[in-house]
PDB file of C-alpha atoms in Angstrom:
ATOM      1  CA  UNK Y   1     -11.636  47.505  -5.872  1.00 45.00           C
ATOM      2  CA  UNK Y   2      -9.577  46.234  -8.117  1.00 49.00           C
ATOM      3  CA  UNK Y   3      -6.117  46.910  -9.056  1.00 56.00           C
ATOM      4  CA  UNK Y   4      -5.369  49.577 -11.400  1.00 60.00           C
ATOM      5  CA  UNK Y   5      -9.035  50.888 -11.197  1.00 67.00           C
ATOM      6  CA  UNK Y   6      -8.862  54.381  -9.940  1.00 78.00           C
ATOM      7  CA  UNK Y   7     -10.661  55.274  -6.449  1.00 82.00           C
ATOM      8  CA  UNK Y   8     -12.014  58.209  -5.157  1.00 89.00           C
ATOM      9  CA  UNK Y   9      -9.598  60.074  -2.628  1.00 88.00           C
ATOM     10  CA  UNK Y  10     -10.105  62.211   0.665  1.00 88.00           C
ATOM     11  CA  UNK Y  11      -7.653  63.817   2.419  1.00 87.00           C
ATOM     12  CA  UNK Y  12      -7.484  63.533   6.331  1.00 91.00           C
ATOM     13  CA  UNK Y  13      -4.260  65.285   8.280  1.00 90.00           C
ATOM     14  CA  UNK Y  14      -2.919  64.078  12.041  1.00 89.00           C
ATOM     15  CA  UNK Y  15      -3.835  67.005  13.174  1.00 89.00           C
ATOM     16  CA  UNK Y  16      -5.910  70.092  13.086  1.00 88.00           C
ATOM     17  CA  UNK Y  17      -2.586  72.627  13.122  1.00 87.00           C
ATOM     18  CA  UNK Y  18      -0.902  70.410   9.772  1.00 85.00           C
ATOM     19  CA  UNK Y  19      -4.377  70.753   8.334  1.00 85.00           C
ATOM     20  CA  UNK Y  20      -4.586  74.459   8.682  1.00 85.00           C
ATOM     21  CA  UNK Y  21      -0.916  74.638   7.218  1.00 83.00           C
ATOM     22  CA  UNK Y  22      -1.872  73.385   4.088  1.00 79.00           C
ATOM     23  CA  UNK Y  23      -4.833  75.859   3.300  1.00 79.00           C
ATOM     24  CA  UNK Y  24      -3.748  77.004   0.675  1.00 77.00           C
ATOM     25  CA  UNK Y  25      -3.340  77.340  -2.357  1.00 74.00           C
ATOM     26  CA  UNK Y  26      -6.632  75.209  -4.091  1.00 73.00           C
ATOM     27  CA  UNK Y  27      -7.992  74.225  -0.454  1.00 75.00           C
ATOM     28  CA  UNK Y  28      -7.925  77.660   0.816  1.00 80.00           C
ATOM     29  CA  UNK Y  29     -11.944  77.563   0.887  1.00 84.00           C
ATOM     30  CA  UNK Y  30     -12.374  74.594   2.320  1.00 82.00           C
ATOM     31  CA  UNK Y  31     -13.916  73.917   5.828  1.00 84.00           C
ATOM     32  CA  UNK Y  32     -11.636  72.266   8.084  1.00 86.00           C
ATOM     33  CA  UNK Y  33     -13.723  69.720  10.655  1.00 87.00           C
ATOM     34  CA  UNK Y  34     -12.217  68.026  13.174  1.00 90.00           C
ATOM     35  CA  UNK Y  35     -13.414  64.467  13.825  1.00 93.00           C
ATOM     36  CA  UNK Y  36     -12.973  62.396  17.002  1.00 94.00           C
ATOM     37  CA  UNK Y  37     -10.916  59.767  16.842  1.00 95.00           C
ATOM     38  CA  UNK Y  38     -13.279  56.665  17.718  1.00 95.00           C
ATOM     39  CA  UNK Y  39     -16.324  58.311  15.002  1.00 96.00           C
ATOM     40  CA  UNK Y  40     -13.625  58.449  12.414  1.00 96.00           C
ATOM     41  CA  UNK Y  41     -12.419  54.780  13.216  1.00 96.00           C
ATOM     42  CA  UNK Y  42     -15.379  52.869  13.342  1.00 95.00           C
ATOM     43  CA  UNK Y  43     -18.063  55.537  10.605  1.00 95.00           C
ATOM     44  CA  UNK Y  44     -15.411  56.757   8.705  1.00 96.00           C
ATOM     45  CA  UNK Y  45     -13.375  54.518   8.020  1.00 97.00           C
ATOM     46  CA  UNK Y  46     -15.878  51.957   7.200  1.00 97.00           C
ATOM     47  CA  UNK Y  47     -17.787  53.899   5.676  1.00 96.00           C
ATOM     48  CA  UNK Y  48     -14.781  54.665   3.512  1.00 96.00           C
ATOM     49  CA  UNK Y  49     -14.039  50.967   2.534  1.00 96.00           C
ATOM     50  CA  UNK Y  50     -17.709  50.751   1.796  1.00 96.00           C
ATOM     51  CA  UNK Y  51     -17.669  53.541  -0.581  1.00 96.00           C
ATOM     52  CA  UNK Y  52     -14.246  52.551  -2.284  1.00 95.00           C
ATOM     53  CA  UNK Y  53     -12.843  55.911  -1.119  1.00 95.00           C
ATOM     54  CA  UNK Y  54      -8.923  55.550  -0.992  1.00 94.00           C
ATOM     55  CA  UNK Y  55      -7.377  57.821   2.022  1.00 95.00           C
ATOM     56  CA  UNK Y  56      -4.791  60.484   1.813  1.00 91.00           C
ATOM     57  CA  UNK Y  57      -3.125  60.697   4.691  1.00 93.00           C
ATOM     58  CA  UNK Y  58      -1.122  64.196   5.706  1.00 90.00           C
ATOM     59  CA  UNK Y  59      -1.134  65.486   1.899  1.00 82.00           C
ATOM     60  CA  UNK Y  60       0.660  68.364   1.697  1.00 77.00           C
ATOM     61  CA  UNK Y  61      -0.268  71.086  -0.714  1.00 71.00           C
ATOM     62  CA  UNK Y  62       0.932  69.686  -4.245  1.00 73.00           C
ATOM     63  CA  UNK Y  63      -1.361  67.040  -3.255  1.00 74.00           C
ATOM     64  CA  UNK Y  64       1.640  64.526  -2.236  1.00 80.00           C
ATOM     65  CA  UNK Y  65       1.472  62.368   0.565  1.00 84.00           C
ATOM     66  CA  UNK Y  66       1.089  58.964   1.529  1.00 90.00           C
ATOM     67  CA  UNK Y  67      -2.854  56.986  -0.028  1.00 93.00           C
ATOM     68  CA  UNK Y  68      -3.738  53.891   1.872  1.00 95.00           C
ATOM     69  CA  UNK Y  69      -7.019  51.696   2.368  1.00 95.00           C
ATOM     70  CA  UNK Y  70      -8.990  53.039   4.991  1.00 96.00           C
ATOM     71  CA  UNK Y  71      -9.018  49.529   6.276  1.00 97.00           C
ATOM     72  CA  UNK Y  72      -4.587  49.642   6.828  1.00 96.00           C
ATOM     73  CA  UNK Y  73      -5.426  53.231   8.248  1.00 97.00           C
ATOM     74  CA  UNK Y  74      -7.793  51.789  11.033  1.00 96.00           C
ATOM     75  CA  UNK Y  75      -5.371  48.968  11.704  1.00 96.00           C
ATOM     76  CA  UNK Y  76      -2.834  51.622  11.913  1.00 96.00           C
ATOM     77  CA  UNK Y  77      -4.560  53.586  14.691  1.00 96.00           C
ATOM     78  CA  UNK Y  78      -5.858  50.910  16.679  1.00 95.00           C
ATOM     79  CA  UNK Y  79      -2.663  49.610  16.495  1.00 95.00           C
ATOM     80  CA  UNK Y  80      -1.678  52.968  18.179  1.00 94.00           C
ATOM     81  CA  UNK Y  81      -4.306  53.058  20.494  1.00 94.00           C
ATOM     82  CA  UNK Y  82      -2.674  49.850  22.223  1.00 94.00           C
ATOM     83  CA  UNK Y  83       0.280  50.524  22.090  1.00 95.00           C
ATOM     84  CA  UNK Y  84      -0.045  53.807  23.947  1.00 95.00           C
ATOM     85  CA  UNK Y  85      -2.888  51.499  25.754  1.00 93.00           C
ATOM     86  CA  UNK Y  86      -5.417  53.680  25.083  1.00 92.00           C
ATOM     87  CA  UNK Y  87      -8.756  53.004  25.359  1.00 89.00           C
ATOM     88  CA  UNK Y  88     -11.553  54.378  23.764  1.00 92.00           C
ATOM     89  CA  UNK Y  89     -15.499  53.409  23.412  1.00 93.00           C
ATOM     90  CA  UNK Y  90     -17.103  52.462  20.049  1.00 94.00           C
ATOM     91  CA  UNK Y  91     -21.150  53.235  19.774  1.00 95.00           C
ATOM     92  CA  UNK Y  92     -21.495  49.892  16.993  1.00 94.00           C
ATOM     93  CA  UNK Y  93     -18.550  47.737  19.079  1.00 95.00           C
ATOM     94  CA  UNK Y  94     -18.045  46.508  22.741  1.00 94.00           C
ATOM     95  CA  UNK Y  95     -14.209  47.369  22.069  1.00 92.00           C
ATOM     96  CA  UNK Y  96     -11.156  47.804  20.173  1.00 91.00           C
ATOM     97  CA  UNK Y  97     -10.920  43.552  20.190  1.00 93.00           C
ATOM     98  CA  UNK Y  98     -14.740  43.656  18.630  1.00 95.00           C
ATOM     99  CA  UNK Y  99     -13.439  46.227  16.041  1.00 95.00           C
ATOM    100  CA  UNK Y 100      -9.959  44.435  14.931  1.00 94.00           C
ATOM    101  CA  UNK Y 101     -12.266  40.949  14.223  1.00 95.00           C
ATOM    102  CA  UNK Y 102     -14.665  43.242  11.980  1.00 96.00           C
ATOM    103  CA  UNK Y 103     -11.861  45.025  10.724  1.00 96.00           C
ATOM    104  CA  UNK Y 104     -10.042  41.522   9.831  1.00 94.00           C
ATOM    105  CA  UNK Y 105     -13.200  39.965   8.637  1.00 95.00           C
ATOM    106  CA  UNK Y 106     -13.425  42.356   6.160  1.00 94.00           C
ATOM    107  CA  UNK Y 107      -9.815  41.861   4.715  1.00 88.00           C
ATOM    108  CA  UNK Y 108     -10.427  38.307   4.081  1.00 87.00           C
ATOM    109  CA  UNK Y 109     -13.646  38.902   2.044  1.00 75.00           C
TER     110      UNK Y 109
END
């Protein structure tokens, strides 16, 4: 995506409780979906990258929050997993290192 172009934003929250708290006003009829972390990183983050979607992280009820690319979010989540020595299994990657290399290759294109 080129600088200055608008992109769709998908809002995600770091916990179900935080998402539930913000289910007010314009968002009150939305249904929450809890996504396992490995699925979120492997399928959602990569899928959003290919679809040109930006991620709105922990937006509040006024639609204010941090916007990042899905690859930035995936890299941040992987870094947190590594720092906390948490190992998760993926369906399409043998480990975190292989996924990191794939994300790096996408960033370099």
